[in-house]
Amino acid sequence: MSATAKKRAPMPDDIRAAKGGTPLVSLTAYTTPMAQMMDAHCDFVLVGDSVGMVLHGLPSTLGVTMDMMVMHGQAVARGLASAMMVIDMPFGSYEESPQQAFRNAARLMSETNAGAVKLEGGVEMAPTIAFLVKRGIPVMAHIGLTPQSINTLGGYKVQGRGDAGDTLMADAVAVAEAGAFAVVLEKVPETLADEVTTQVDIPTIGIGASAGCDGQILVVDDMLGMFTAFKAKFVKRYAHLADDGEAAIAAYAEEVRARTFPAAEHVFSDKAPSK
Ligand code: KIV
């Protein structure tokens, strides 16, 4: 699949069918203008619960609510025409039971028009993934570093090193067998990501994983240099918008104080312009 040759937004089955082909391109988005900027270039766009950290200043994703996801999902949907929208299930909205997961996934899908939901977890979430998929909700899985579990994982560490690689492989196989149409691999060793990509029959979407994955995703504010509180090793900054933005604001402040803004071209005369 190529992002430029598309006529309609892909469906989860199209994403699944892209396994082994041209790498899938994905970014997170939280607002309409950002979604519009990436629509022509991405195969799918994730309304990630990272919104809590990058837009709302929360210390982790744990404080993100269903209402926040619905509001940002609706904003992103208004900016997309040719990329599929996937939306994150926030912490506490799906772990209790498959029924709880269905209720909240159905709300996210019906109120935002998302094409699929994403949830974190491997073997332990496989029954929930199967429950949702059998009831019409496409699921993208997310394993490896799962930020909603930082308190039990002991922080934002690389996952699956050494013997833990077997557990991660079991997670990947379990979510694929449960019916997930793709799986995000976050912060896992490159060789393990490559092995998982070979072993499972659904696309692997890497973030801090391997160029050998079937696709890549980044948090858009990270790659644009908008989020500067910290930079993970796996982030490549393609722009420095926070620096550019601050320089622009400083220039504006200086011009306002010097009365050089607004200039003649920004103000109105009392005569109507001649035709
Ligand atoms: O919330 C998010 O942005 C994510 C991506 C980092 C995969 O889950």
XYZ file of N, CA, C and O in Angstrom, residues 8-133:
504
model
N -9.439 5.863 -0.934
C -10.295 5.939 0.251
C -9.446 5.555 1.460
O -8.370 4.998 1.312
N -9.948 5.883 2.631
C -9.207 5.513 3.840
C -9.126 3.995 3.931
O -10.120 3.304 3.677
N -7.950 3.462 4.282
C -7.864 2.010 4.430
C -8.750 1.513 5.564
O -9.072 2.256 6.490
N -9.145 0.253 5.462
C -9.872 -0.419 6.538
C -8.843 -1.275 7.292
O -7.768 -1.549 6.773
N -9.184 -1.714 8.492
C -8.242 -2.575 9.220
C -7.743 -3.760 8.387
O -6.568 -4.125 8.465
N -8.615 -4.329 7.550
C -8.174 -5.459 6.715
C -7.118 -5.037 5.700
O -6.260 -5.837 5.327
N -7.194 -3.791 5.211
C -6.166 -3.288 4.287
C -4.828 -3.158 5.017
O -3.769 -3.435 4.456
N -4.906 -2.703 6.258
C -3.671 -2.564 7.057
C -3.080 -3.967 7.280
O -1.887 -4.191 7.112
N -3.943 -4.921 7.617
C -3.476 -6.299 7.834
C -2.810 -6.846 6.567
O -1.763 -7.482 6.610
N -3.412 -6.525 5.412
C -2.911 -7.046 4.132
C -1.584 -6.406 3.721
O -0.913 -6.889 2.817
N -1.219 -5.314 4.412
C 0.040 -4.636 4.067
C 1.249 -5.339 4.686
O 2.386 -4.915 4.478
N 0.998 -6.408 5.440
C 2.085 -7.183 6.055
C 3.140 -7.546 5.011
O 2.818 -8.095 3.955
N 4.409 -7.207 5.298
C 5.497 -7.601 4.408
C 5.662 -6.712 3.185
O 6.554 -6.943 2.369
N 4.809 -5.694 3.029
C 4.913 -4.822 1.848
C 5.641 -3.524 2.176
O 6.494 -3.484 3.063
N 5.288 -2.470 1.453
C 5.857 -1.147 1.744
C 5.518 -0.788 3.191
O 4.365 -0.947 3.602
N 6.499 -0.329 3.965
C 6.201 -0.055 5.376
C 5.031 0.903 5.566
O 4.894 1.897 4.856
N 4.179 0.576 6.533
C 3.039 1.433 6.886
C 3.557 2.674 7.619
O 4.471 2.577 8.442
N 2.947 3.803 7.310
C 3.363 5.071 7.912
C 2.263 5.552 8.859
O 1.092 5.616 8.470
N 2.667 5.890 10.074
C 1.679 6.358 11.031
C 2.275 7.390 11.983
O 3.474 7.358 12.286
N 1.429 8.297 12.432
C 1.786 9.282 13.458
C 0.598 9.415 14.399
O -0.529 9.035 14.044
N 0.827 10.001 15.550
C -0.299 10.355 16.407
C -0.821 11.727 15.969
O -0.096 12.516 15.366
N -2.081 11.993 16.289
C -2.655 13.333 16.099
C -3.696 13.545 17.179
O -4.301 12.570 17.668
N -3.904 14.810 17.528
C -4.872 15.135 18.586
C -5.804 16.274 18.184
O -6.748 16.574 18.913
N -5.477 16.953 17.073
C -6.251 18.134 16.672
C -6.540 18.073 15.173
O -5.858 17.355 14.427
N -7.523 18.877 14.745
C -7.899 18.891 13.333
C -6.746 19.367 12.433
O -6.429 18.689 11.447
N -6.092 20.507 12.712
C -5.038 20.963 11.795
C -3.896 19.961 11.675
O -3.339 19.760 10.587
N -3.537 19.320 12.772
C -2.451 18.334 12.724
C -2.880 17.134 11.879
O -2.090 16.603 11.090
N -4.129 16.712 12.029
C -4.630 15.586 11.232
C -4.617 15.957 9.745
O -4.204 15.154 8.899
N -5.019 17.185 9.430
C -5.023 17.624 8.022
C -3.607 17.590 7.448
O -3.402 17.212 6.308
N -2.630 17.965 8.255
C -1.235 18.018 7.797
C -0.715 16.622 7.425
O 0.090 16.464 6.528
N -1.179 15.605 8.129
C -0.611 14.265 7.901
C -1.501 13.352 7.073
O -1.076 12.260 6.673
N -2.725 13.778 6.781
C -3.709 12.891 6.135
C -3.180 12.249 4.849
O -3.360 11.063 4.613
N -2.523 13.042 4.006
C -2.073 12.519 2.707
C -0.819 11.659 2.821
O -0.435 10.993 1.864
N -0.191 11.682 3.981
C 1.118 11.027 4.100
C 1.090 9.769 4.958
O 2.066 9.015 4.965
N 0.013 9.576 5.705
C -0.046 8.443 6.640
C -1.071 7.418 6.176
O -2.113 7.780 5.619
N -0.791 6.161 6.454
C -1.783 5.109 6.204
C -2.821 5.098 7.319
O -4.004 4.943 7.059
N -2.360 5.251 8.553
C -3.313 5.426 9.654
C -2.760 6.438 10.645
O -1.545 6.662 10.736
N -3.692 7.075 11.336
C -3.366 8.106 12.325
C -3.915 7.626 13.661
O -5.059 7.157 13.729
N -3.095 7.711 14.688
C -3.516 7.254 16.015
C -3.846 8.448 16.902
O -3.005 9.334 17.088
N -5.068 8.464 17.425
C -5.391 9.415 18.490
C -4.877 8.746 19.765
O -5.547 7.910 20.366
N -3.630 9.046 20.098
C -2.961 8.338 21.187
C -3.297 8.958 22.540
O -3.555 10.161 22.638
N -3.237 8.105 23.571
C -3.445 8.669 24.910
C -2.211 9.466 25.347
O -2.230 10.123 26.393
N -1.174 9.476 24.511
C -0.042 10.385 24.730
C -0.524 11.831 24.748
O 0.189 12.724 25.214
N -1.740 12.078 24.243
C -2.329 13.420 24.297
C -2.251 14.002 25.703
O -2.067 15.217 25.882
N -2.388 13.146 26.708
C -2.377 13.621 28.092
C -1.057 14.284 28.444
O -1.028 15.324 29.115
N 0.038 13.687 27.947
C 1.361 14.228 28.264
C 1.734 15.384 27.336
O 2.239 16.400 27.787
N 1.480 15.225 26.039
C 2.014 16.233 25.117
C 1.117 17.466 24.984
O 1.613 18.549 24.711
N -0.190 17.329 25.188
C -1.059 18.512 25.078
C -1.589 19.006 26.418
O -1.867 20.180 26.570
N -1.780 18.087 27.374
C -2.411 18.500 28.627
C -1.430 18.623 29.794
O -1.845 18.929 30.913
N -0.150 18.324 29.555
C 0.855 18.497 30.610
C 0.761 17.497 31.746
O 1.285 17.745 32.835
N 0.105 16.346 31.508
C 0.030 15.329 32.573
C 1.381 14.618 32.689
O 2.121 14.506 31.707
N 1.693 14.077 33.871
C 2.998 13.421 34.047
C 3.078 12.042 33.389
O 4.164 11.499 33.203
N 1.935 11.435 33.073
C 1.918 10.125 32.414
C 0.582 10.025 31.678
O -0.226 10.949 31.727
N 0.334 8.867 31.047
C -0.943 8.710 30.333
C -2.064 8.237 31.271
O -3.213 8.099 30.840
N -1.737 7.998 32.534
C -2.724 7.375 33.427
C -3.937 8.263 33.718
O -5.003 7.761 34.056
N -3.790 9.566 33.590
C -4.898 10.467 33.914
C -5.813 10.775 32.734
O -6.735 11.579 32.866
N -5.564 10.136 31.610
C -6.384 10.422 30.419
C -7.753 9.744 30.566
O -7.844 8.591 30.996
N -8.807 10.470 30.211
C -10.170 9.954 30.415
C -10.832 9.625 29.077
O -10.377 10.062 28.009
N -11.924 8.911 29.168
C -12.736 8.623 27.974
C -13.205 9.920 27.315
O -13.175 10.051 26.094
N -13.632 10.881 28.125
C -14.129 12.147 27.551
C -13.026 12.870 26.772
O -13.284 13.452 25.712
N -11.803 12.836 27.291
C -10.685 13.464 26.556
C -10.478 12.758 25.226
O -10.277 13.401 24.186
N -10.518 11.421 25.243
C -10.281 10.671 23.999
C -11.385 10.953 22.980
O -11.116 11.118 21.783
N -12.620 11.032 23.472
C -13.740 11.315 22.545
C -13.551 12.700 21.919
O -13.650 12.877 20.700
N -13.220 13.690 22.749
C -13.093 15.054 22.219
C -11.953 15.147 21.197
O -12.118 15.698 20.102
N -10.808 14.577 21.516
C -9.686 14.648 20.567
C -9.954 13.761 19.345
O -9.552 14.099 18.230
N -10.631 12.639 19.551
C -10.985 11.774 18.416
C -11.882 12.504 17.427
O -11.692 12.427 16.210
N -12.857 13.227 17.950
C -13.762 13.974 17.054
C -12.989 15.049 16.296
O -13.215 15.274 15.100
N -12.054 15.704 16.972
C -11.260 16.753 16.304
C -10.411 16.151 15.196
O -10.352 16.687 14.080
N -9.758 15.030 15.465
C -8.898 14.402 14.458
C -9.735 13.919 13.274
O -9.366 14.115 12.106
N -10.877 13.328 13.566
C -11.729 12.797 12.483
C -12.094 13.901 11.491
O -12.158 13.665 10.282
N -12.288 15.133 11.974
C -12.640 16.253 11.078
C -11.503 16.586 10.121
O -11.727 17.222 9.094
N -10.290 16.161 10.445
C -9.143 16.504 9.593
C -8.695 15.384 8.687
O -7.710 15.534 7.965
N -9.371 14.239 8.720
C -8.906 13.085 7.927
C -9.876 12.759 6.800
O -11.090 12.763 6.997
N -9.310 12.466 5.631
C -10.130 11.989 4.518
C -9.568 10.687 3.959
O -10.314 9.822 3.514
N -8.245 10.526 3.976
C -7.686 9.348 3.309
C -6.853 8.453 4.209
O -6.393 7.406 3.767
N -6.655 8.821 5.444
C -5.957 7.926 6.373
C -6.978 7.343 7.349
O -7.954 8.010 7.706
N -6.733 6.104 7.776
C -7.630 5.486 8.755
C -7.335 6.063 10.149
O -6.183 6.374 10.448
N -8.361 6.194 10.962
C -8.153 6.676 12.335
C -8.285 5.527 13.331
O -9.263 4.786 13.310
N -7.276 5.393 14.164
C -7.285 4.421 15.268
C -7.289 5.247 16.553
O -6.639 6.289 16.614
N -8.038 4.790 17.553
C -8.096 5.578 18.795
C -7.724 4.713 19.999
O -8.122 3.546 20.076
N -6.935 5.282 20.892
C -6.495 4.559 22.090
C -7.622 4.425 23.100
O -8.364 5.379 23.353
N -7.706 3.259 23.730
C -8.562 3.086 24.896
C -7.739 3.540 26.108
O -6.632 3.043 26.337
N -8.251 4.528 26.877
C -7.451 5.033 27.997
C -7.394 4.054 29.170
O -8.224 3.150 29.286
N -6.426 4.283 30.043
C -6.227 3.467 31.247
C -7.526 3.374 32.044
O -8.200 4.382 32.282
N -7.880 2.146 32.414
C -9.074 1.943 33.244
C -10.350 1.759 32.456
O -11.412 1.528 33.041
N -10.274 1.839 31.113
C -11.519 1.766 30.322
C -11.751 0.377 29.731
O -12.780 0.154 29.099
N -10.794 -0.570 29.942
C -10.959 -1.875 29.282
C -10.401 -3.056 30.064
O -10.675 -4.215 29.727
N -9.629 -2.824 31.105
C -8.898 -3.913 31.758
C -9.784 -4.793 32.632
O -9.475 -5.962 32.884
N -10.929 -4.222 33.120
C -11.738 -4.917 34.121
C -12.425 -6.156 33.566
O -12.431 -7.214 34.206
N -12.963 -6.051 32.361
C -13.679 -7.194 31.770
C -13.870 -6.928 30.278
O -13.861 -5.772 29.844
N -14.082 -7.988 29.501
C -14.373 -7.792 28.077
C -15.625 -6.932 27.874
O -15.699 -6.132 26.949
N -16.596 -7.082 28.799
C -17.846 -6.304 28.666
C -17.567 -4.815 28.853
O -18.085 -3.974 28.110
N -16.741 -4.482 29.852
C -16.383 -3.072 30.063
C -15.647 -2.550 28.828
O -15.899 -1.436 28.345
N -14.732 -3.370 28.307
C -13.979 -2.960 27.109
C -14.934 -2.716 25.946
O -14.795 -1.733 25.206
N -15.919 -3.599 25.776
C -16.849 -3.429 24.649
C -17.628 -2.125 24.797
O -17.765 -1.363 23.840
N -18.149 -1.883 25.983
C -18.943 -0.652 26.196
C -18.138 0.591 25.829
O -18.608 1.473 25.103
N -16.891 0.644 26.303
C -16.093 1.848 26.064
C -15.566 1.913 24.631
O -15.496 3.000 24.039
N -15.219 0.757 24.065
C -14.757 0.753 22.662
C -15.904 1.174 21.743
O -15.714 1.941 20.788
N -17.103 0.680 22.047
C -18.267 1.034 21.212
C -18.514 2.536 21.290
O -18.821 3.192 20.286
N -18.358 3.112 22.481
C -18.548 4.570 22.604
C -17.498 5.320 21.776
O -17.821 6.258 21.029
N -16.233 4.897 21.885
C -15.179 5.584 21.122
C -15.458 5.497 19.625
O -15.313 6.482 18.892
N -15.857 4.301 19.170
C -16.102 4.119 17.728
C -17.314 4.941 17.286
O -17.279 5.616 16.255
N -18.404 4.886 18.056
C -19.626 5.535 17.566
C -19.555 7.056 17.700
O -20.082 7.778 16.869
N -18.854 7.562 18.718
C -18.830 9.025 18.900
C -17.708 9.704 18.117
O -17.725 10.923 17.963
N -16.714 8.936 17.640
C -15.604 9.579 16.915
C -15.481 9.111 15.470
O -14.712 9.686 14.719
N -16.182 8.031 15.126
C -16.062 7.481 13.772
C -14.694 6.846 13.509
O -14.258 6.747 12.361
N -13.998 6.437 14.565
C -12.708 5.754 14.389
C -12.915 4.426 13.681
O -13.981 3.804 13.795
N -11.874 3.977 12.963
C -11.956 2.691 12.268
C -11.556 1.528 13.154
O -11.812 0.371 12.822
N -10.885 1.830 14.280
C -10.395 0.764 15.161
C -9.978 1.370 16.485
O -9.758 2.583 16.579
N -9.870 0.512 17.504
C -9.320 0.960 18.790
C -7.968 0.288 18.996
O -7.668 -0.733 18.392
N -7.158 0.903 19.856
C -5.898 0.278 20.268
C -5.938 0.109 21.780
O -6.428 0.983 22.497
N -5.454 -1.035 22.235
C -5.338 -1.240 23.684
C -4.011 -1.908 24.010
O -3.406 -2.566 23.162
N -3.553 -1.684 25.233
C -2.251 -2.183 25.665
C -2.384 -3.529 26.366
O -3.315 -3.724 27.158
N -1.433 -4.428 26.081
C -1.425 -5.716 26.773
C -1.275 -6.874 25.813
O -1.648 -6.759 24.639
N -0.725 -7.997 26.341
C -0.474 -9.164 25.510
C -1.379 -10.323 25.886
O -2.606 -10.226 25.760
N -0.760 -11.405 26.385
C -1.502 -12.630 26.710
C -2.737 -12.329 27.560
O -3.833 -12.839 27.306
N -2.563 -11.443 28.575
C -3.663 -11.181 29.515
C -4.837 -10.462 28.856
O -5.965 -10.544 29.345
N -4.590 -9.756 27.754
C -5.682 -9.031 27.092
C -6.243 -9.806 25.888
O -7.201 -9.349 25.256
N -5.668 -10.986 25.584
C -6.109 -11.728 24.388
C -7.611 -12.057 24.431
O -8.309 -11.867 23.424
N -8.159 -12.530 25.569
C -9.608 -12.813 25.577
C -10.441 -11.563 25.296
O -11.478 -11.629 24.631
N -9.984 -10.416 25.795
C -10.723 -9.162 25.552
C -10.652 -8.785 24.071
O -11.657 -8.360 23.472
N -9.471 -8.950 23.472
C -9.330 -8.636 22.038
C -10.283 -9.528 21.231
O -11.020 -9.051 20.353
N -10.300 -10.822 21.551
C -11.184 -11.750 20.815
C -12.643 -11.345 20.993
O -13.438 -11.357 20.035
N -13.022 -10.953 22.198
C -14.403 -10.544 22.504
C -14.802 -9.340 21.645
O -15.886 -9.305 21.059
N -13.902 -8.356 21.565
C -14.208 -7.141 20.798
C -14.288 -7.447 19.301
O -15.225 -7.018 18.612
N -13.294 -8.197 18.812
C -13.241 -8.464 17.357
C -14.489 -9.239 16.928
O -15.098 -8.923 15.897
